[in-house]
Amino acid sequence: MSLRHALLGLLADSPQTGYDLTKRFDQTLSGYAWSAGHSQIYPELKRMMGDGLVGVVDEGARGSKTYGITDEGRAELRRWMFSPVGDTPPRNEFVLRLFMLSSLDLADTRVLTENMAAASEQEVAELRQAISDIEKHTPADAGPGYARFAAEFGLRYFQLQADWARWVLSELEKHRDQPDS
Amino acid sequence: MSLRHALLGLLADSPQTGYDLTKRFDQTLSGYAWSAGHSQIYPELKRMMGDGLVGVVDEGARGSKTYGITDEGRAELRRWMFSPVGDTPPRNEFVLRLFMLSSLDLADTRVLTENMAAASEQEVAELRQAISDIEKHTPADAGPGYARFAAEFGLRYFQLQADWARWVLSELEKHRDQPDS
DNA sequence: GTTCGACATGTCAACACCAACATGTCAAAG
DNA sequence: CTTTGACATGTTGGTGTTGACATGTCGAAC
């Protein structure tokens, strides 16, 4: 149940409303980490309150409730962080597609791989921009920048996709002149 | 609905039984692409037959049914391969955890990152072995090796995780001597 | 004063997924 | 002959996930 731990992690940073958390998922985690809509988040927050992992620390305008993490929540988060990875099976549609490349003919394979490379390079460019923004708005005396760490991972990941796709293209090229024998 | 397309892709290679497909998921795709148990696969095959994407091409011993992909199935697979990626949201627990690193204290962060690096390096070693096996059993005159492509992606991915974790450790080190000011 | 967009929370039906339960066949070894 | 392990297919209950529906507040612009 990773949704719960994702919420705990976000609340460990600072108390937030369900609305805030929904936006954070959309802007920060979505892309290469996790995603959740508000229809999943609100009920989960209630359940977590029932389990004593979070509490309502403030009620503002428009019926908003600000949730904060409890000591019990922090303990649970830490326990999860140190538990072995792999309890949730990996699902990656990009990788799945590349496993399926063999079902296409050579011409299609080239076009598709080219598309994948271009799309990944586009994402690399966007992330580079985002990282440059992060660094602009961070004072030089700040501690280790965790948002920067995560962004760096994303950058390297998209760069990997792009590099891999270009490598596949070059391998396909090698075999074009000598289709058999 | 990626399960359907994963099955189509496997069947595009050769006709297989539900049992075969279950094993293929386990051995080939599981790890960094997709996973599915037989309790998901058998009903899905039935549904796909209802939709005309696959058909039973043979019935063997022990009540086994061998499914084959139809022309309609091939068309659907091709359509999917060329549709934009990203219709299914990414879920990656490893990445989620690294987003949550900031919730730990510095000592914990170091230990955890060290763990991540070591685990990834272990997986790199295993995959290198697997790739070397693939190349040993592939005649030199074979066409482009798609299994090799996929394995290469896995290798690069785990190498990325390891490199990233080592990089984070070095960044943490930088800030140790100058915690503030 | 009303309209529009962001804020804010909720429910519900349908679908995806998984672990566990359930059943039976066939071949080989002992 | 019986046991064991691989082959082979199913169902079911519970949980996770999503998109659509539903409701209401507040501030600013027109």
Short mmCIF file of C-alpha atoms in Angstrom, two decimals, chain B:
data_model
loop_
_atom_site.label_atom_id
_atom_site.label_comp_id
_atom_site.label_asym_id
_atom_site.label_seq_id
_atom_site.Cartn_x
_atom_site.Cartn_y
_atom_site.Cartn_z
CA MET B 1 -5.32 -1.91 -20.57
CA SER B 2 -1.72 -3.01 -21.11
CA LEU B 3 -2.13 -6.64 -20.06
CA ARG B 4 -4.08 -7.25 -23.23
CA HIS B 5 -1.30 -5.78 -25.36
CA ALA B 6 1.40 -7.64 -23.52
CA LEU B 7 -0.42 -10.87 -24.32
CA LEU B 8 -0.88 -9.86 -27.94
CA GLY B 9 2.82 -9.12 -28.20
CA LEU B 10 3.80 -12.50 -26.81
CA LEU B 11 1.33 -14.29 -29.07
CA ALA B 12 2.61 -12.35 -32.08
CA ASP B 13 5.89 -14.18 -31.61
CA SER B 14 4.29 -17.63 -31.51
CA PRO B 15 1.01 -19.31 -30.47
CA GLN B 16 1.01 -20.36 -26.83
CA THR B 17 -1.17 -21.68 -24.04
CA GLY B 18 -2.23 -19.63 -21.05
CA TYR B 19 0.21 -21.66 -19.02
CA ASP B 20 3.09 -20.79 -21.35
CA LEU B 21 2.15 -17.12 -21.23
CA THR B 22 2.11 -17.14 -17.44
CA LYS B 23 5.63 -18.53 -17.38
CA ARG B 24 6.82 -16.03 -19.96
CA PHE B 25 5.53 -13.16 -17.84
CA ASP B 26 7.35 -14.56 -14.88
CA GLN B 27 10.67 -15.21 -16.58
CA THR B 28 10.93 -12.55 -19.24
CA LEU B 29 8.79 -9.50 -18.51
CA SER B 30 8.79 -9.56 -14.73
CA GLY B 31 11.56 -7.47 -13.26
CA TYR B 32 11.21 -4.23 -15.12
CA ALA B 33 8.38 -4.51 -17.65
CA TRP B 34 5.10 -6.06 -16.55
CA SER B 35 3.73 -8.86 -14.42
CA ALA B 36 0.56 -10.93 -14.33
CA GLY B 37 -0.57 -14.11 -12.64
CA HIS B 38 -2.54 -16.85 -14.34
CA SER B 39 -5.70 -15.72 -12.58
CA GLN B 40 -5.54 -12.58 -14.65
CA ILE B 41 -4.34 -14.16 -17.88
CA TYR B 42 -6.93 -16.90 -18.42
CA PRO B 43 -10.00 -14.63 -18.17
CA GLU B 44 -8.31 -11.99 -20.32
CA LEU B 45 -7.62 -14.54 -23.07
CA LYS B 46 -11.31 -15.44 -23.07
CA ARG B 47 -12.31 -11.80 -23.35
CA MET B 48 -9.81 -11.29 -26.16
CA MET B 49 -11.25 -14.25 -28.01
CA GLY B 50 -14.68 -12.66 -27.63
CA ASP B 51 -13.23 -9.50 -29.20
CA GLY B 52 -11.71 -11.48 -32.07
CA LEU B 53 -8.10 -10.57 -31.22
CA VAL B 54 -6.98 -14.14 -30.60
CA GLY B 55 -8.25 -17.61 -31.46
CA VAL B 56 -7.74 -21.18 -30.29
CA VAL B 57 -5.46 -22.83 -32.85
CA ASP B 58 -4.96 -26.14 -31.09
CA GLU B 59 -6.21 -28.23 -28.17
CA GLY B 60 -3.71 -30.60 -26.66
CA ALA B 61 -3.41 -32.91 -23.70
CA ARG B 62 -4.62 -32.01 -20.21
CA GLY B 63 -7.30 -29.71 -21.64
CA SER B 64 -4.72 -27.26 -22.86
CA LYS B 65 -5.74 -24.62 -25.39
CA THR B 66 -3.14 -22.99 -27.62
CA TYR B 67 -4.03 -19.42 -28.52
CA GLY B 68 -2.87 -17.66 -31.67
CA ILE B 69 -3.08 -13.99 -32.63
CA THR B 70 -5.54 -13.01 -35.39
CA ASP B 71 -5.05 -10.35 -38.07
CA GLU B 72 -7.34 -8.13 -36.03
CA GLY B 73 -5.11 -8.75 -33.02
CA ARG B 74 -2.00 -7.80 -34.97
CA ALA B 75 -3.67 -4.60 -36.13
CA GLU B 76 -4.66 -3.72 -32.56
CA LEU B 77 -1.12 -4.43 -31.32
CA ARG B 78 0.38 -2.20 -33.99
CA ARG B 79 -2.12 0.57 -33.21
CA TRP B 80 -1.15 0.40 -29.54
CA MET B 81 2.58 0.38 -30.25
CA PHE B 82 2.22 3.65 -32.14
CA SER B 83 -0.17 5.33 -29.72
CA PRO B 84 1.41 7.92 -27.43
CA VAL B 85 3.03 6.49 -24.27
CA GLY B 86 1.77 7.71 -20.96
CA ASP B 87 -1.87 6.65 -21.05
CA THR B 88 -1.06 4.49 -18.06
CA PRO B 89 0.41 6.36 -15.10
CA PRO B 90 3.85 5.28 -13.95
CA ARG B 91 4.16 3.54 -10.60
CA ASN B 92 7.66 2.91 -9.38
CA GLU B 93 8.20 2.19 -5.73
CA PHE B 94 11.95 2.62 -5.91
CA VAL B 95 11.58 6.12 -7.28
CA LEU B 96 8.83 6.90 -4.79
CA ARG B 97 11.17 6.04 -1.97
CA LEU B 98 13.90 8.30 -3.19
CA PHE B 99 11.41 11.16 -3.36
CA MET B 100 10.81 10.51 0.31
CA LEU B 101 14.44 10.57 1.39
CA SER B 102 13.97 14.06 2.83
CA SER B 103 11.76 12.63 5.56
CA LEU B 104 14.74 10.85 7.14
CA ASP B 105 17.60 12.27 9.16
CA LEU B 106 21.02 12.51 7.55
CA ALA B 107 22.42 9.30 9.07
CA ASP B 108 19.39 7.28 7.92
CA THR B 109 19.55 8.82 4.48
CA ARG B 110 23.16 7.69 4.08
CA VAL B 111 22.42 4.13 5.18
CA LEU B 112 19.39 3.83 2.95
CA THR B 113 21.12 5.29 -0.09
CA GLU B 114 24.04 2.94 0.48
CA ASN B 115 21.55 0.03 0.58
CA MET B 116 19.96 1.16 -2.67
CA ALA B 117 23.33 1.42 -4.37
CA ALA B 118 24.39 -2.03 -3.22
CA ALA B 119 21.09 -3.65 -4.25
CA SER B 120 21.25 -2.06 -7.69
CA GLU B 121 24.85 -3.13 -8.18
CA GLN B 122 23.83 -6.66 -7.32
CA GLU B 123 21.16 -6.57 -10.01
CA VAL B 124 23.61 -5.15 -12.53
CA ALA B 125 25.90 -8.09 -11.93
CA GLU B 126 23.08 -10.59 -12.38
CA LEU B 127 21.89 -8.99 -15.59
CA ARG B 128 25.40 -8.90 -17.02
CA GLN B 129 25.53 -12.63 -16.49
CA ALA B 130 22.14 -13.10 -18.17
CA ILE B 131 23.21 -11.02 -21.18
CA SER B 132 26.43 -12.96 -21.53
CA ASP B 133 24.32 -16.14 -21.58
CA ILE B 134 22.07 -14.73 -24.28
CA GLU B 135 25.05 -13.87 -26.46
CA LYS B 136 26.63 -17.27 -25.96
CA HIS B 137 23.49 -19.03 -27.21
CA THR B 138 22.91 -16.74 -30.18
CA PRO B 139 24.54 -17.63 -33.48
CA ALA B 140 26.58 -14.77 -34.92
CA ASP B 141 24.47 -14.67 -38.09
CA ALA B 142 21.20 -13.97 -36.27
CA GLY B 143 19.16 -10.82 -36.99
CA PRO B 144 18.69 -8.00 -34.49
CA GLY B 145 18.24 -9.59 -31.06
CA TYR B 146 15.19 -8.10 -29.39
CA ALA B 147 15.67 -10.01 -26.16
CA ARG B 148 19.15 -8.52 -26.13
CA PHE B 149 17.69 -5.01 -26.58
CA ALA B 150 15.36 -5.45 -23.64
CA ALA B 151 18.09 -6.87 -21.44
CA GLU B 152 20.31 -3.94 -22.37
CA PHE B 153 17.61 -1.57 -21.18
CA GLY B 154 17.38 -3.41 -17.87
CA LEU B 155 21.11 -3.30 -17.46
CA ARG B 156 21.29 0.42 -18.12
CA TYR B 157 18.39 1.02 -15.77
CA PHE B 158 19.95 -0.76 -12.81
CA GLN B 159 23.28 0.88 -13.58
CA LEU B 160 21.47 4.22 -13.47
CA GLN B 161 19.98 3.43 -10.06
CA ALA B 162 23.39 2.51 -8.74
CA ASP B 163 25.13 5.57 -10.22
CA TRP B 164 22.41 7.87 -8.97
CA ALA B 165 22.62 6.46 -5.44
CA ARG B 166 26.42 6.90 -5.42
CA TRP B 167 26.01 10.44 -6.69
CA VAL B 168 23.54 11.28 -3.90
CA LEU B 169 26.02 9.91 -1.35
CA SER B 170 28.73 12.18 -2.70
CA GLU B 171 26.40 15.19 -2.57
CA LEU B 172 25.53 14.35 1.04
CA GLU B 173 29.24 14.17 1.80
CA LYS B 174 29.79 17.67 0.42
CA HIS B 175 27.32 19.09 2.89
CA ARG B 176 28.65 17.24 5.90
CA ASP B 177 31.56 19.59 6.56
CA GLN B 178 29.52 22.73 6.02
CA PRO B 179 26.13 21.95 7.57
CA ASP B 180 25.16 25.63 7.36
CA SER B 181 26.47 29.20 6.91
#
